[in-house]
PDB file of C-alpha atoms and ligand atoms in Angstrom:
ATOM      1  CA  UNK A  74      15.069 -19.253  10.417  1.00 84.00           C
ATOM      2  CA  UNK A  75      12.313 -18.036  12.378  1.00 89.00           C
ATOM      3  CA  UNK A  76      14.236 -15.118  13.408  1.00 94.00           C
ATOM      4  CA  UNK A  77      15.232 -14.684  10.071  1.00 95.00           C
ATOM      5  CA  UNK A  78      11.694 -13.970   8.602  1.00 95.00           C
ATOM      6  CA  UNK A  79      10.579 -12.231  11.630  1.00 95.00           C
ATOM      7  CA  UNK A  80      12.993  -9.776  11.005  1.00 97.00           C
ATOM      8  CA  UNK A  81      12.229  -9.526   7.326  1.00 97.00           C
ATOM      9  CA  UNK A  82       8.697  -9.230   8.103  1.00 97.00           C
ATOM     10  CA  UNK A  83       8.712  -6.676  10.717  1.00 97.00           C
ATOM     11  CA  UNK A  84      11.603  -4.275   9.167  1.00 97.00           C
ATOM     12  CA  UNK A  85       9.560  -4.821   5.539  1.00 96.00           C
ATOM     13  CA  UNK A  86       6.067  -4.196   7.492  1.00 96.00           C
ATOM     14  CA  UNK A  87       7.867  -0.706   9.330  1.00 95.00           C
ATOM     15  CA  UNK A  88       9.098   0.768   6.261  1.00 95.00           C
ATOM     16  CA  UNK A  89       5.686  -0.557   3.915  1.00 94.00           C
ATOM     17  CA  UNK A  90       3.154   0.618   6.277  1.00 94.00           C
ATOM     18  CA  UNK A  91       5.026   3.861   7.622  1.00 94.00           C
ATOM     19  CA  UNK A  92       5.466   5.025   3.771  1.00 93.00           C
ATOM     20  CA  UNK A  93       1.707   4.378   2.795  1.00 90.00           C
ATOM     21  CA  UNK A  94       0.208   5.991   5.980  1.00 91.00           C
ATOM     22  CA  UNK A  95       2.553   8.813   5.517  1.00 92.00           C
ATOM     23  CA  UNK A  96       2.130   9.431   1.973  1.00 89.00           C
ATOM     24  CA  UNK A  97      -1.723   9.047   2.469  1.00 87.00           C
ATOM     25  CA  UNK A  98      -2.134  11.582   5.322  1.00 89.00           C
ATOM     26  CA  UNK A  99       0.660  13.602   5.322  1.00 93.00           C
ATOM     27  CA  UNK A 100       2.398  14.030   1.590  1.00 92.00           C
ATOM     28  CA  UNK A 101      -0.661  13.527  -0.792  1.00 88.00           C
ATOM     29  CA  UNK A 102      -2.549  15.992   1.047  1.00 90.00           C
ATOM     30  CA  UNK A 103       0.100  18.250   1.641  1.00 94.00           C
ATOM     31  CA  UNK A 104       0.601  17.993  -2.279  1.00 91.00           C
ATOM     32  CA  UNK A 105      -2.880  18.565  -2.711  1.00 88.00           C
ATOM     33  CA  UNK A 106      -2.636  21.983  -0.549  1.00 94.00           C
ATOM     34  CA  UNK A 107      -0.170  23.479  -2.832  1.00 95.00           C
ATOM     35  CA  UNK A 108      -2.046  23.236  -6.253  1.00 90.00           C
ATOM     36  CA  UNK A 109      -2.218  21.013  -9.132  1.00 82.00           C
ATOM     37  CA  UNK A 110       0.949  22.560 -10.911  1.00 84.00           C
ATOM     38  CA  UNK A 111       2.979  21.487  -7.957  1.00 90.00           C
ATOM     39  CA  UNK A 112       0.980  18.740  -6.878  1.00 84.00           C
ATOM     40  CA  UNK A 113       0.403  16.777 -10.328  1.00 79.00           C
ATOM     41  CA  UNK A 114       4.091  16.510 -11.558  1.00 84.00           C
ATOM     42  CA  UNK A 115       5.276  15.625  -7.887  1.00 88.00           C
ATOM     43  CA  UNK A 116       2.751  12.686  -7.331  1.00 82.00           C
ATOM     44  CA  UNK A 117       4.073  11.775 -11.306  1.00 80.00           C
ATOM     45  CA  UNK A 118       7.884  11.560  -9.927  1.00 85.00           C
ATOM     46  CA  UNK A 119       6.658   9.800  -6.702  1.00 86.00           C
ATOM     47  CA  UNK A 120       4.143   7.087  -8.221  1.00 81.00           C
ATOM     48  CA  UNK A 121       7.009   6.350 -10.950  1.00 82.00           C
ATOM     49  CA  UNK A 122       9.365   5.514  -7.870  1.00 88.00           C
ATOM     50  CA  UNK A 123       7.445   3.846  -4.718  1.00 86.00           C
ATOM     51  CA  UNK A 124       4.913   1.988  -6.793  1.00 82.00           C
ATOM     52  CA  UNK A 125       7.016  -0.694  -7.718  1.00 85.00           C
ATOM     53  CA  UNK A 126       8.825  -0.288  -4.517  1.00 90.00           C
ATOM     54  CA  UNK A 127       5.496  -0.649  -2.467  1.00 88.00           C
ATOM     55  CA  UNK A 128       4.435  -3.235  -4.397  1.00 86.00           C
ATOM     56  CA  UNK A 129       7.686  -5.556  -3.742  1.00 91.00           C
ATOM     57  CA  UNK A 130       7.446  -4.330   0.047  1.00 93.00           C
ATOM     58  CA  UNK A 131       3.481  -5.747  -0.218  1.00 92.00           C
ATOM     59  CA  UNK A 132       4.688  -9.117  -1.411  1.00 93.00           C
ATOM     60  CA  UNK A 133       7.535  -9.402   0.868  1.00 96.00           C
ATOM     61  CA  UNK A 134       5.651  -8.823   4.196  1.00 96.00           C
ATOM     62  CA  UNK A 135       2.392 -10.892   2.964  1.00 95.00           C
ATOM     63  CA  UNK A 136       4.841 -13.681   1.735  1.00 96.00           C
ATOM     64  CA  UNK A 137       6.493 -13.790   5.462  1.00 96.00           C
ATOM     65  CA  UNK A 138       3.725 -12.951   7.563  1.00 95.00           C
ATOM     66  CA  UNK A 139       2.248 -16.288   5.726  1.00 94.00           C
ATOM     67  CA  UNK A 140       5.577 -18.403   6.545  1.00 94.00           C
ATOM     68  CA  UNK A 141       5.233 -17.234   9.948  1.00 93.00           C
ATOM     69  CA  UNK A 142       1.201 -18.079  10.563  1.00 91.00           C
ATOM     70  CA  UNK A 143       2.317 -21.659   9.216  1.00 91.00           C
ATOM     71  CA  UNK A 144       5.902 -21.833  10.884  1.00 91.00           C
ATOM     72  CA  UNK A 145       3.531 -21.188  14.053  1.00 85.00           C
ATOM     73  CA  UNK A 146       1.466 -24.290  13.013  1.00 82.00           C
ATOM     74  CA  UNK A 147      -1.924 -22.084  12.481  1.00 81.00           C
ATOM     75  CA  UNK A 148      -4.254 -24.676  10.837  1.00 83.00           C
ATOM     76  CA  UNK A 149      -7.290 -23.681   8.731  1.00 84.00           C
ATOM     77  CA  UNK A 150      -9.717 -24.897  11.378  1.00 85.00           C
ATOM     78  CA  UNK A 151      -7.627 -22.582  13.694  1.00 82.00           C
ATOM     79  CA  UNK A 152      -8.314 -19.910  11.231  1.00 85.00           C
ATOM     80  CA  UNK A 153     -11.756 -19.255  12.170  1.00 89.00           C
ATOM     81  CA  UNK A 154     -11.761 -20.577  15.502  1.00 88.00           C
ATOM     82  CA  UNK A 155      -9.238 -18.595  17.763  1.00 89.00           C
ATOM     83  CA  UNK A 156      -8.941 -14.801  17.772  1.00 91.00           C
ATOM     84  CA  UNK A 157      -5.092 -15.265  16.783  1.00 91.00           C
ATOM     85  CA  UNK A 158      -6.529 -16.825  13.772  1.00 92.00           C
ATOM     86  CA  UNK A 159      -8.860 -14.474  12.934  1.00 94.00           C
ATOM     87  CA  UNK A 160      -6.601 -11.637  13.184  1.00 94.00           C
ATOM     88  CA  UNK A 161      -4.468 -13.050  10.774  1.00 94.00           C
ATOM     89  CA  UNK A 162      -7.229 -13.834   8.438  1.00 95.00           C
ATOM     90  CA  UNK A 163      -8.012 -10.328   8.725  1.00 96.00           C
ATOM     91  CA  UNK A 164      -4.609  -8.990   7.987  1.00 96.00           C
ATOM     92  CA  UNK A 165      -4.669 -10.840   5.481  1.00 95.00           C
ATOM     93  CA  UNK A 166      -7.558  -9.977   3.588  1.00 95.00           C
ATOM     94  CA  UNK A 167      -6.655  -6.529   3.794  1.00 94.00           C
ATOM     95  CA  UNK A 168      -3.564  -6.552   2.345  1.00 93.00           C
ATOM     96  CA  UNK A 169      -5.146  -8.552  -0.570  1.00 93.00           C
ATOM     97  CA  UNK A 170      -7.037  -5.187  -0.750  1.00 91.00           C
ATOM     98  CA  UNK A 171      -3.977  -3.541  -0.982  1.00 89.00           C
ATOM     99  CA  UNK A 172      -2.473  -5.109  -3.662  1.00 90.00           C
ATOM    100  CA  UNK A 173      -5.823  -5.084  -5.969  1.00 89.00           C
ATOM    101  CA  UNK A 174      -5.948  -1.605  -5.436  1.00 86.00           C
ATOM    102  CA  UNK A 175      -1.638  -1.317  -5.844  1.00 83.00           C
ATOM    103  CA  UNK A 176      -1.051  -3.593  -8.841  1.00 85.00           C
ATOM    104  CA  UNK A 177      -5.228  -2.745 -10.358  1.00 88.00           C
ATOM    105  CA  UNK A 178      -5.563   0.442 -10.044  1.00 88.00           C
ATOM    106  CA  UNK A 179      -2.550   2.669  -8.967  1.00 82.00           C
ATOM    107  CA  UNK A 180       0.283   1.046 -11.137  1.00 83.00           C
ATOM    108  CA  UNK A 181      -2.050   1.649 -14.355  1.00 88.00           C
ATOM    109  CA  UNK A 182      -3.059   5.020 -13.443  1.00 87.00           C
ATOM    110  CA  UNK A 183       0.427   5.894 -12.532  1.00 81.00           C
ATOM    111  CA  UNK A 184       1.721   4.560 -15.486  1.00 84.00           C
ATOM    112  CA  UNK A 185      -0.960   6.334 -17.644  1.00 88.00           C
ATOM    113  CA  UNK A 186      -0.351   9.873 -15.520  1.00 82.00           C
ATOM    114  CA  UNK A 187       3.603   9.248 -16.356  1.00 82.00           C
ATOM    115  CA  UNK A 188       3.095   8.919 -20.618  1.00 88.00           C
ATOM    116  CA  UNK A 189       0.276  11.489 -20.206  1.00 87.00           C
ATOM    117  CA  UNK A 190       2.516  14.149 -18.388  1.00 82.00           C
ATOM    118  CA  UNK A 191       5.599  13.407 -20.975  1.00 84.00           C
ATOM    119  CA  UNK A 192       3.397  13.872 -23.553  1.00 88.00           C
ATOM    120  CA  UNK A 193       2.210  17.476 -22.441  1.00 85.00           C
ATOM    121  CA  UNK A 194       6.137  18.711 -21.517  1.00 80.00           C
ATOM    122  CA  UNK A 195       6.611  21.728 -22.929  1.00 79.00           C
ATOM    123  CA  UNK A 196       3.240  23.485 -23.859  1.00 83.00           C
ATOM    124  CA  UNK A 197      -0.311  24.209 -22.429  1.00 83.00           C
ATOM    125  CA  UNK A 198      -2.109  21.065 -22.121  1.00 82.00           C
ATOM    126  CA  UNK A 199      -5.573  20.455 -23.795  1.00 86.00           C
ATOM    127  CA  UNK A 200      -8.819  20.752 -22.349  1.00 88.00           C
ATOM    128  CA  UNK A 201      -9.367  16.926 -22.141  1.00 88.00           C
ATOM    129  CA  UNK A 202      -5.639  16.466 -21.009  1.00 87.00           C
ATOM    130  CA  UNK A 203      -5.825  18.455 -18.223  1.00 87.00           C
ATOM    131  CA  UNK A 204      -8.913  16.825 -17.001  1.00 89.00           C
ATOM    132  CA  UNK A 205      -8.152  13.533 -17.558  1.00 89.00           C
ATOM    133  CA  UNK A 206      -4.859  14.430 -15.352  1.00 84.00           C
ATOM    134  CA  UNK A 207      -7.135  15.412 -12.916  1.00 85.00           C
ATOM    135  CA  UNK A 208      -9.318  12.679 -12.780  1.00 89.00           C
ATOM    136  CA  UNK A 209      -6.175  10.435 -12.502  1.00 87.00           C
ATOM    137  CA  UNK A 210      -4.560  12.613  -9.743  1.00 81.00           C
ATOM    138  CA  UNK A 211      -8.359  12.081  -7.992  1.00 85.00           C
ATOM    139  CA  UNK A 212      -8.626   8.347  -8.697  1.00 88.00           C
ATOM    140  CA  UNK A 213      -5.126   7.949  -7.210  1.00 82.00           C
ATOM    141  CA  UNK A 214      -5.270   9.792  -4.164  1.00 80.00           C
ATOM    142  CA  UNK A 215      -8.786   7.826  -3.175  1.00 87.00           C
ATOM    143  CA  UNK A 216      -7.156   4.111  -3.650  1.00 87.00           C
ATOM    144  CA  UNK A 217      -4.189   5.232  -1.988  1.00 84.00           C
ATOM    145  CA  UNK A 218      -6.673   6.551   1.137  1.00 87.00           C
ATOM    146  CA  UNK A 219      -8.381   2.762   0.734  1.00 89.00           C
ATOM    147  CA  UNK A 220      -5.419   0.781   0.787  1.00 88.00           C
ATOM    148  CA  UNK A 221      -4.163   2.761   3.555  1.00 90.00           C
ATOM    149  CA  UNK A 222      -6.688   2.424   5.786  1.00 93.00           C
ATOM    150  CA  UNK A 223      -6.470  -1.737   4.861  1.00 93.00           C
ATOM    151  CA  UNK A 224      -2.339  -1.076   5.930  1.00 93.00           C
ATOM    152  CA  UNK A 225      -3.755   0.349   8.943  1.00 94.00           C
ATOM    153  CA  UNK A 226      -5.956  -2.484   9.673  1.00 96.00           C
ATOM    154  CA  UNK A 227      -3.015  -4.894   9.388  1.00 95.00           C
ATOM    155  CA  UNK A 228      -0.723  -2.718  11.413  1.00 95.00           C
ATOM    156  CA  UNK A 229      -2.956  -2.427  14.612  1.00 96.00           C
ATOM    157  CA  UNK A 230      -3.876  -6.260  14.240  1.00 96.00           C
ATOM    158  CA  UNK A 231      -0.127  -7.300  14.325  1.00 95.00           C
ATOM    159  CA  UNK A 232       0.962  -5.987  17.891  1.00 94.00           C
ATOM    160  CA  UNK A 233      -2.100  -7.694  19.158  1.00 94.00           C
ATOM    161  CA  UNK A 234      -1.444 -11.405  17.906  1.00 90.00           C
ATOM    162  CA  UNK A 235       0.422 -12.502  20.938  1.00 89.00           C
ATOM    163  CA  UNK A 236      -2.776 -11.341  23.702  1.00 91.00           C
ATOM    164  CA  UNK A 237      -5.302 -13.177  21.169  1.00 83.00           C
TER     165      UNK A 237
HETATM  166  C1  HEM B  48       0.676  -3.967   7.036  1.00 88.79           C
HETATM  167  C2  HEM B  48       1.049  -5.211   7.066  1.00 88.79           C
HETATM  168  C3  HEM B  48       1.769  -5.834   8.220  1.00 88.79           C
HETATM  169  C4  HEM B  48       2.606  -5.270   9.156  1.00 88.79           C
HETATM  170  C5  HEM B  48       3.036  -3.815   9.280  1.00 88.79           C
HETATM  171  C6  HEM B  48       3.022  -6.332  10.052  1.00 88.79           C
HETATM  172  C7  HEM B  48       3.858  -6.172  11.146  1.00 88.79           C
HETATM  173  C8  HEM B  48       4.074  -7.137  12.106  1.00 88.79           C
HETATM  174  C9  HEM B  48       4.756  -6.927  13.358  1.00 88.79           C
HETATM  175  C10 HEM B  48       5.344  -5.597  13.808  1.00 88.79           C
HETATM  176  C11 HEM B  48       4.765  -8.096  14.031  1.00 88.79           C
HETATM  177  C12 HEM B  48       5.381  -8.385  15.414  1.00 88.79           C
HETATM  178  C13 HEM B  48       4.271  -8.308  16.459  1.00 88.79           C
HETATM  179  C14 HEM B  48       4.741  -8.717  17.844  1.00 88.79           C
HETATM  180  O1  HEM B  48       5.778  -9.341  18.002  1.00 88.79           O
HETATM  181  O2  HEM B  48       4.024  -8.407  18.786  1.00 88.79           O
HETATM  182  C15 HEM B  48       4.088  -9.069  13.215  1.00 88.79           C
HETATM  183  C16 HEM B  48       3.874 -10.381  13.568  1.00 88.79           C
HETATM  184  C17 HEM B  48       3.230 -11.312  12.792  1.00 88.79           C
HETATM  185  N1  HEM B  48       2.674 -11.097  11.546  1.00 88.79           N
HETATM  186 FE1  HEM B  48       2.563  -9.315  10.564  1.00 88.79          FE
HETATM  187  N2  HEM B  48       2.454  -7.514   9.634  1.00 88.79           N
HETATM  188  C18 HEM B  48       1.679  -7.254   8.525  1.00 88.79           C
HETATM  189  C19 HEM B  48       0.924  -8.147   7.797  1.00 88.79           C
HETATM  190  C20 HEM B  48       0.818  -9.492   8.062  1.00 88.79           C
HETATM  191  C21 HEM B  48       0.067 -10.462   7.288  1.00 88.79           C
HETATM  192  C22 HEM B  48      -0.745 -10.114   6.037  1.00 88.79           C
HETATM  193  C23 HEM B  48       0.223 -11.676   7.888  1.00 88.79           C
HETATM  194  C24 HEM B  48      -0.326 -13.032   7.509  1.00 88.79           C
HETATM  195  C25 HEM B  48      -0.924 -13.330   6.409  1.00 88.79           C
HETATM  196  C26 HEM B  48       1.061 -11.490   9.041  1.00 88.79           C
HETATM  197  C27 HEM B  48       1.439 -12.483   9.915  1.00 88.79           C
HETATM  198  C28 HEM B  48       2.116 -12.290  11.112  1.00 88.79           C
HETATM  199  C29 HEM B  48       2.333 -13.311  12.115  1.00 88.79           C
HETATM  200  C30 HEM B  48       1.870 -14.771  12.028  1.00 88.79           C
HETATM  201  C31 HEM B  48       3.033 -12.701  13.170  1.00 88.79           C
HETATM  202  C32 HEM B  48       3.438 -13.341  14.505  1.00 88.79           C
HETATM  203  C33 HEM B  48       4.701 -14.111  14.384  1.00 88.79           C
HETATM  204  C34 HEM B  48       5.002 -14.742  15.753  1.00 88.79           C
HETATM  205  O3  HEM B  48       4.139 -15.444  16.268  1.00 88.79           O
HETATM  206  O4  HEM B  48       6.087 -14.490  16.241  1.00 88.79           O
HETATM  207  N3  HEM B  48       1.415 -10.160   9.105  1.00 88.79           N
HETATM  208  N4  HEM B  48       3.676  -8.460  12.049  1.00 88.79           N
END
């Protein structure tokens, strides 16, 4: 069993945590580069795909990692008291951040990008249209950056557990 969700949790963590640094520091900007007639209907087609898979991904590794801190008998008073604890509080906290910002701001604003850009298939979007895609593309891009860097957190604290 053990093995079991360690596996789960580090394949899960791999896959979650390379795809979000990637598409923060790589794609997205990359995107960005190549102007927003390219870049907004691309992020459209991505967000409508790995949100719900990085959302799932999220729950899965959070859910383990949390089997595994108790399967390892970490205690609340352990928590705050040993460095292994704290590390695990941390990681934990941050992906918290991660899903607020996932599941409160990126899955609406992805949603509301995805009727927007239907809605404007075919002809010149309006004035307001165009800016509130814009302000969307913006808002998305800075929560993915935040909840990246809260990945990145996690990730570095992981590999560290066993010399705390
Ligand atoms: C970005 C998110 C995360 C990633 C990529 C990740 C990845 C990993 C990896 C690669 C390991 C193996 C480390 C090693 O053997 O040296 C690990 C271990 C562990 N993770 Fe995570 N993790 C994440 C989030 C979390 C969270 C949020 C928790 C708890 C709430 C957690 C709890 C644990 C525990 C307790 C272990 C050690 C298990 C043991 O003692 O064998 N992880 N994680």
């Amino acid at each position: 069993m053990d093995a079991i969700l360690r596996i789960i949790h580090v394949v899960f963590g791999i896959f979650w945590a390379g795809t979000v640094l990637y598409a923060s520091f790589v794609l997205l900007p990359v995107l960005k580069s190549l102007g927003p007639a390219i870049e907004r209907p691309a992020v459209r087609g991505l967000m409508r795909v790995t949100s719900p898979i990085m959302s799932v991904l999220s729950l899965i590794v959070l859910g383990t990692g949390i089997a595994m801190a108790l399967r390892t008998g970490l205690s609340i008073s352990a928590l705050f008291s040993t460095g292994r604890g704290w590390a695990i509080f941390i990681a934990f906290i941050a992906v918290v951040i991660y899903l607020i910002a996932g599941f409160g701001i990126l899955l609406p604003s992805g949603a509301r990008m995805d009727t927007l850009g239907r809605s404007i298939e075919g002809r010149q979007p309006a004035a307001a249209e165009s800016e509130e895609m814009g302000r969307l593309a913006r808002r998305i891009s800075t929560v993915e950056r935040v909840g990246s860097v809260a990945v990145l957190i996690a990730t570095i604290l992981m590999p560290l557990l066993r010399f705390l």
